[in-house]
Tab-separated table of C-alpha atoms and ligand atoms in Angstrom:
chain	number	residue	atom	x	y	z
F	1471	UNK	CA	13.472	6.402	-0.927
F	1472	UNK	CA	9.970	7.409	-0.055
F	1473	UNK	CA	7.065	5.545	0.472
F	1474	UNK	CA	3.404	6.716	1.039
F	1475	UNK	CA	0.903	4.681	2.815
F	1476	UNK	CA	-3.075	5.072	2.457
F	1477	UNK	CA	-5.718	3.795	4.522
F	1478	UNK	CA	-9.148	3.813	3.150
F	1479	UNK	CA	-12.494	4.518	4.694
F	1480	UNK	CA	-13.207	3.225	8.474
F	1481	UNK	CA	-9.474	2.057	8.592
F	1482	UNK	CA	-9.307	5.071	11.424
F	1483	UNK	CA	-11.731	2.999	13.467
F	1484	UNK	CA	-9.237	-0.001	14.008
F	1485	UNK	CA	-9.334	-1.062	17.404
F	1486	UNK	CA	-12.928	-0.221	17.950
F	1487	UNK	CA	-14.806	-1.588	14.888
F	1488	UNK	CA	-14.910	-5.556	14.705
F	1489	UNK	CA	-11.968	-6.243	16.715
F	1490	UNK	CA	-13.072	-10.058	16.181
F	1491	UNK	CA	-11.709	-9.700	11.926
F	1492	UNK	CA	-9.388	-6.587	12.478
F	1493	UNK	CA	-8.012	-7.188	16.422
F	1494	UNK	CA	-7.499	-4.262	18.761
F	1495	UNK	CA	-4.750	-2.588	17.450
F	1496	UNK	CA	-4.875	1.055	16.807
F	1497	UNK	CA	-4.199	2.487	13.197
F	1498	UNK	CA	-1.621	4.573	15.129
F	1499	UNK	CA	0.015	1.552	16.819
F	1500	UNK	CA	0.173	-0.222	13.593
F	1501	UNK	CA	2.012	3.495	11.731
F	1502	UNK	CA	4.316	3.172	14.875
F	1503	UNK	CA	5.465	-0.156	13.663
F	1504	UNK	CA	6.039	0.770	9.849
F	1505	UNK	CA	7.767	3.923	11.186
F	1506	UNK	CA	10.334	1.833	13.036
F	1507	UNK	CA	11.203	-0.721	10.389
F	1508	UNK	CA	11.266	1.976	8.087
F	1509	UNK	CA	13.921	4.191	9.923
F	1510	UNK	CA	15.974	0.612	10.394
F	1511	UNK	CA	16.112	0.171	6.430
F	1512	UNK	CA	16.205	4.102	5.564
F	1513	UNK	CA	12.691	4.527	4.109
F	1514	UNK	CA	11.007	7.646	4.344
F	1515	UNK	CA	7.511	7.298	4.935
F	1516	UNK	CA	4.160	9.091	5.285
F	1517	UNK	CA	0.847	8.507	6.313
F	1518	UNK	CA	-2.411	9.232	5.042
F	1519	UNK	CA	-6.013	8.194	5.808
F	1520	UNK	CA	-9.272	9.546	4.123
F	1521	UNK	CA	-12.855	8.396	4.695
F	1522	UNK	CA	-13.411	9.561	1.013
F	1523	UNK	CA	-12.675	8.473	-2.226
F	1524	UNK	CA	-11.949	11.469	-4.117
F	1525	UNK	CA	-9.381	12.579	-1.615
F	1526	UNK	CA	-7.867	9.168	-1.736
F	1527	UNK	CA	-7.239	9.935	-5.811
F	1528	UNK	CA	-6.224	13.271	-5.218
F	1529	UNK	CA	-3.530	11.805	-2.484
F	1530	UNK	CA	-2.688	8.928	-5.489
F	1531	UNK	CA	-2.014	11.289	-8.081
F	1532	UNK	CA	0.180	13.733	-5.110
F	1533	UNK	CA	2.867	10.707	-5.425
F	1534	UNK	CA	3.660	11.212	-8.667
F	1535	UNK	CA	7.365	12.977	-8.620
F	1536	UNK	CA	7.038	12.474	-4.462
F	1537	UNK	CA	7.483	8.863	-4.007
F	1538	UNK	CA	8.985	5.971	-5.093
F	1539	UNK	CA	6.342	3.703	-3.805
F	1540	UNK	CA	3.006	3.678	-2.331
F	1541	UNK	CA	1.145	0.932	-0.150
F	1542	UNK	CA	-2.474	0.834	-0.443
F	1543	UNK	CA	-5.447	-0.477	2.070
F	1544	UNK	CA	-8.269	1.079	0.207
F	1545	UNK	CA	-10.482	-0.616	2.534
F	1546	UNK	CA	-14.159	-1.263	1.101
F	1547	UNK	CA	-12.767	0.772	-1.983
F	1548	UNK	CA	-11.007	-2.135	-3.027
F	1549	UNK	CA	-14.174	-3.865	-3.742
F	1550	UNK	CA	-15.666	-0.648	-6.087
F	1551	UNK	CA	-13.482	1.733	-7.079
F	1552	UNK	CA	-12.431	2.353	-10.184
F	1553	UNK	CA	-11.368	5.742	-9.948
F	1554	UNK	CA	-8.555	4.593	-7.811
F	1555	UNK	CA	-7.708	1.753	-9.939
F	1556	UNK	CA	-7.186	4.188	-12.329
F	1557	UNK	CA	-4.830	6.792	-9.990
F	1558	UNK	CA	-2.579	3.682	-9.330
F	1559	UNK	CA	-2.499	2.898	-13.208
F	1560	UNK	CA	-2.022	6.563	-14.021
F	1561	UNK	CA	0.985	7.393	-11.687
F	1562	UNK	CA	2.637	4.343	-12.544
F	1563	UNK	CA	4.504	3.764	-8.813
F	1564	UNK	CA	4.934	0.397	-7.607
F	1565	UNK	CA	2.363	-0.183	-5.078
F	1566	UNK	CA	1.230	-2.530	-2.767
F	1567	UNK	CA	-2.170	-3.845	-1.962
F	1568	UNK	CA	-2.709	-4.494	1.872
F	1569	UNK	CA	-5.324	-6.189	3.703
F	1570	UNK	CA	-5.913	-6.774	7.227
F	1571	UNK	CA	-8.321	-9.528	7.228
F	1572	UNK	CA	-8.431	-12.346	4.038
F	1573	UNK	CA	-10.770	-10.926	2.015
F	1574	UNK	CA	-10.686	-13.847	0.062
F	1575	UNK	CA	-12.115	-16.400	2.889
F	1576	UNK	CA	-14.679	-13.169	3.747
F	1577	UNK	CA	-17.592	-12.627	2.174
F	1578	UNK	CA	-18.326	-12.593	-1.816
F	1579	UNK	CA	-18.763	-8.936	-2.318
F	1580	UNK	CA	-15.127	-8.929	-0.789
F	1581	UNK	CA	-13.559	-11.596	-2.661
F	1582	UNK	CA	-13.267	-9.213	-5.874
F	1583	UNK	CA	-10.170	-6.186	-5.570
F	1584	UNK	CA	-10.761	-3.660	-8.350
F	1585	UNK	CA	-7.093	-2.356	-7.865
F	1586	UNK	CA	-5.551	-5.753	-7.835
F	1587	UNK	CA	-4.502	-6.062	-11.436
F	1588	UNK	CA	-3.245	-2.282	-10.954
F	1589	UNK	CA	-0.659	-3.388	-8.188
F	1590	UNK	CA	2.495	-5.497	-7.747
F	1591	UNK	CA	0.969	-7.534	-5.410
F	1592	UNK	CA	-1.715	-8.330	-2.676
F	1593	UNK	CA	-1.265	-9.123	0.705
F	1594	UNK	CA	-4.151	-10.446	2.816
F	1595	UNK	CA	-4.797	-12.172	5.760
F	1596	UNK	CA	-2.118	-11.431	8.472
F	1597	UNK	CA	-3.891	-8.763	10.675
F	1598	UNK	CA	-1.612	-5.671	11.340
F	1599	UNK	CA	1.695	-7.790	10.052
F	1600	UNK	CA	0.193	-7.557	7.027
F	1601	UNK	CA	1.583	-3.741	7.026
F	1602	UNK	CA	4.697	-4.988	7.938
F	1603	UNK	CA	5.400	-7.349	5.087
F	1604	UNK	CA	4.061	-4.986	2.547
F	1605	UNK	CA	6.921	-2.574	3.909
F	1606	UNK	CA	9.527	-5.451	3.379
F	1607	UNK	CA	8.217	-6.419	-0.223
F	1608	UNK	CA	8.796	-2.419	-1.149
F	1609	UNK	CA	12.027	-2.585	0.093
F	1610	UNK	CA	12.760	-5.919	-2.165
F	1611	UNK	CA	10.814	-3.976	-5.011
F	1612	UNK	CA	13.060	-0.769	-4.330
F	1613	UNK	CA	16.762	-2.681	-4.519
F	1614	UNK	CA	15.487	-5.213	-7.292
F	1615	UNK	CA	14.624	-1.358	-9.641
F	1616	UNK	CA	17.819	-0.375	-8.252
F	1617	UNK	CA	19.852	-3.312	-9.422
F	1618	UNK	CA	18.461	-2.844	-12.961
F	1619	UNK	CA	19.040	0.558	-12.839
F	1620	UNK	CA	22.343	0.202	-12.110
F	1621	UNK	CA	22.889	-2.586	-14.713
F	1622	UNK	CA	21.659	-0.394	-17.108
F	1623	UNK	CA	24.019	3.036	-16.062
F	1624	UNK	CA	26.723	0.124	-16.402
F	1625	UNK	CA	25.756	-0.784	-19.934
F	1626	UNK	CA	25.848	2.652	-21.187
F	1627	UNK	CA	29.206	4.136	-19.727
F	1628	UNK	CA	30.593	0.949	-21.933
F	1629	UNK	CA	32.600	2.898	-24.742
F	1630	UNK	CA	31.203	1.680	-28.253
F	1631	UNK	CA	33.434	0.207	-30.560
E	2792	DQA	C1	-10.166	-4.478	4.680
E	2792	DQA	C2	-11.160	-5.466	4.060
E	2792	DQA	C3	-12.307	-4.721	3.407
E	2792	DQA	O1	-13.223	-5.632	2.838
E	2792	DQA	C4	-13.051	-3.879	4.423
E	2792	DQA	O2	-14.058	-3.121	3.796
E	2792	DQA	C5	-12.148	-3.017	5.237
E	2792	DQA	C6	-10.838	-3.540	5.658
E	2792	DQA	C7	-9.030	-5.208	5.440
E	2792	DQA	O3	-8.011	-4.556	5.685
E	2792	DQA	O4	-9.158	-6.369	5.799
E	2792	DQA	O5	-12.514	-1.916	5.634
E	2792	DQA	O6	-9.561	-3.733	3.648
């Protein structure tokens, strides 16, 4: 199983920019940390981070056929952009939402997520560890398609009567 994550604009700034909402950690740091879990619970995973927004799309539409999920920090993206709303509804891969900081106790202009509706869920609020639960809910996400996948292969190799 592979997963891809993307960081959105100024996300390669973490541990300079406002370390008093996003804390000192490195964006590095916090890739080292999905990296490990991931090798524990055999995920593949790559990084990607792009300051722009057509690159983000382009990387979006790369997953389709590449991976089987995709977690998502589009960063002040999440609050305008449709055009990746519309990459995550095109390629149709279960993705994730991630936020450092709780946009939704930030301010207004924040509170919206164009992408939300697009995802199978958000998570916001739990600095870095917010990475590392999104990495856990794929994994849930991955064995629960499984399951049904398997259910399904099941039902079909019954002989018909
Ligand atoms: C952010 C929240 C966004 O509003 C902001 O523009 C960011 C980071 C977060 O992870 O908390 O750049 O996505």
């Amino acid at each position: 199983m592979k997963v891809v994550v993307i960081q959105g604009p100024n996300l390669n700034m973490l541990g300079v920019r406002e370390q008093n909402i996003y804390g000192p950690m490195k964006l590095e740091d916090i890739h080292a940390q999905m990296e490990g879990y991931a090798k524990q619970s055999n995920i593949e995973v790559e990084f990607f981070q792009s300051n722009l927004e057509g690159e983000i799309v382009d990387k979006i539409q790369e997953c389709l056929g590449d991976a089987n999920g995709i977690i998502i920090n589009p960063a002040a993206y999440s609050h305008t952009s449709i055009a990746i709303r519309d990459a995550i509804k095109a390629v149709q891969i279960p993705t994730i939402e991630v936020h450092i900081s709780n946009i939704h106790a930030r301010e207004e202009f924040r509170q919206t997520s164009m992408v939300a509706p697009v995802c199978a869920g958000q998570i916001s609020g739990f600095g870095p560890f917010s990475y590392h639960l999104a990495m856990v809910a794929m994994g849930q996400i991955m064995s629960e398609i499984k399951a049904m996948q398997d259910a399904q292969a099941k039902q079909q190799a019954v002989p018909q009567e």
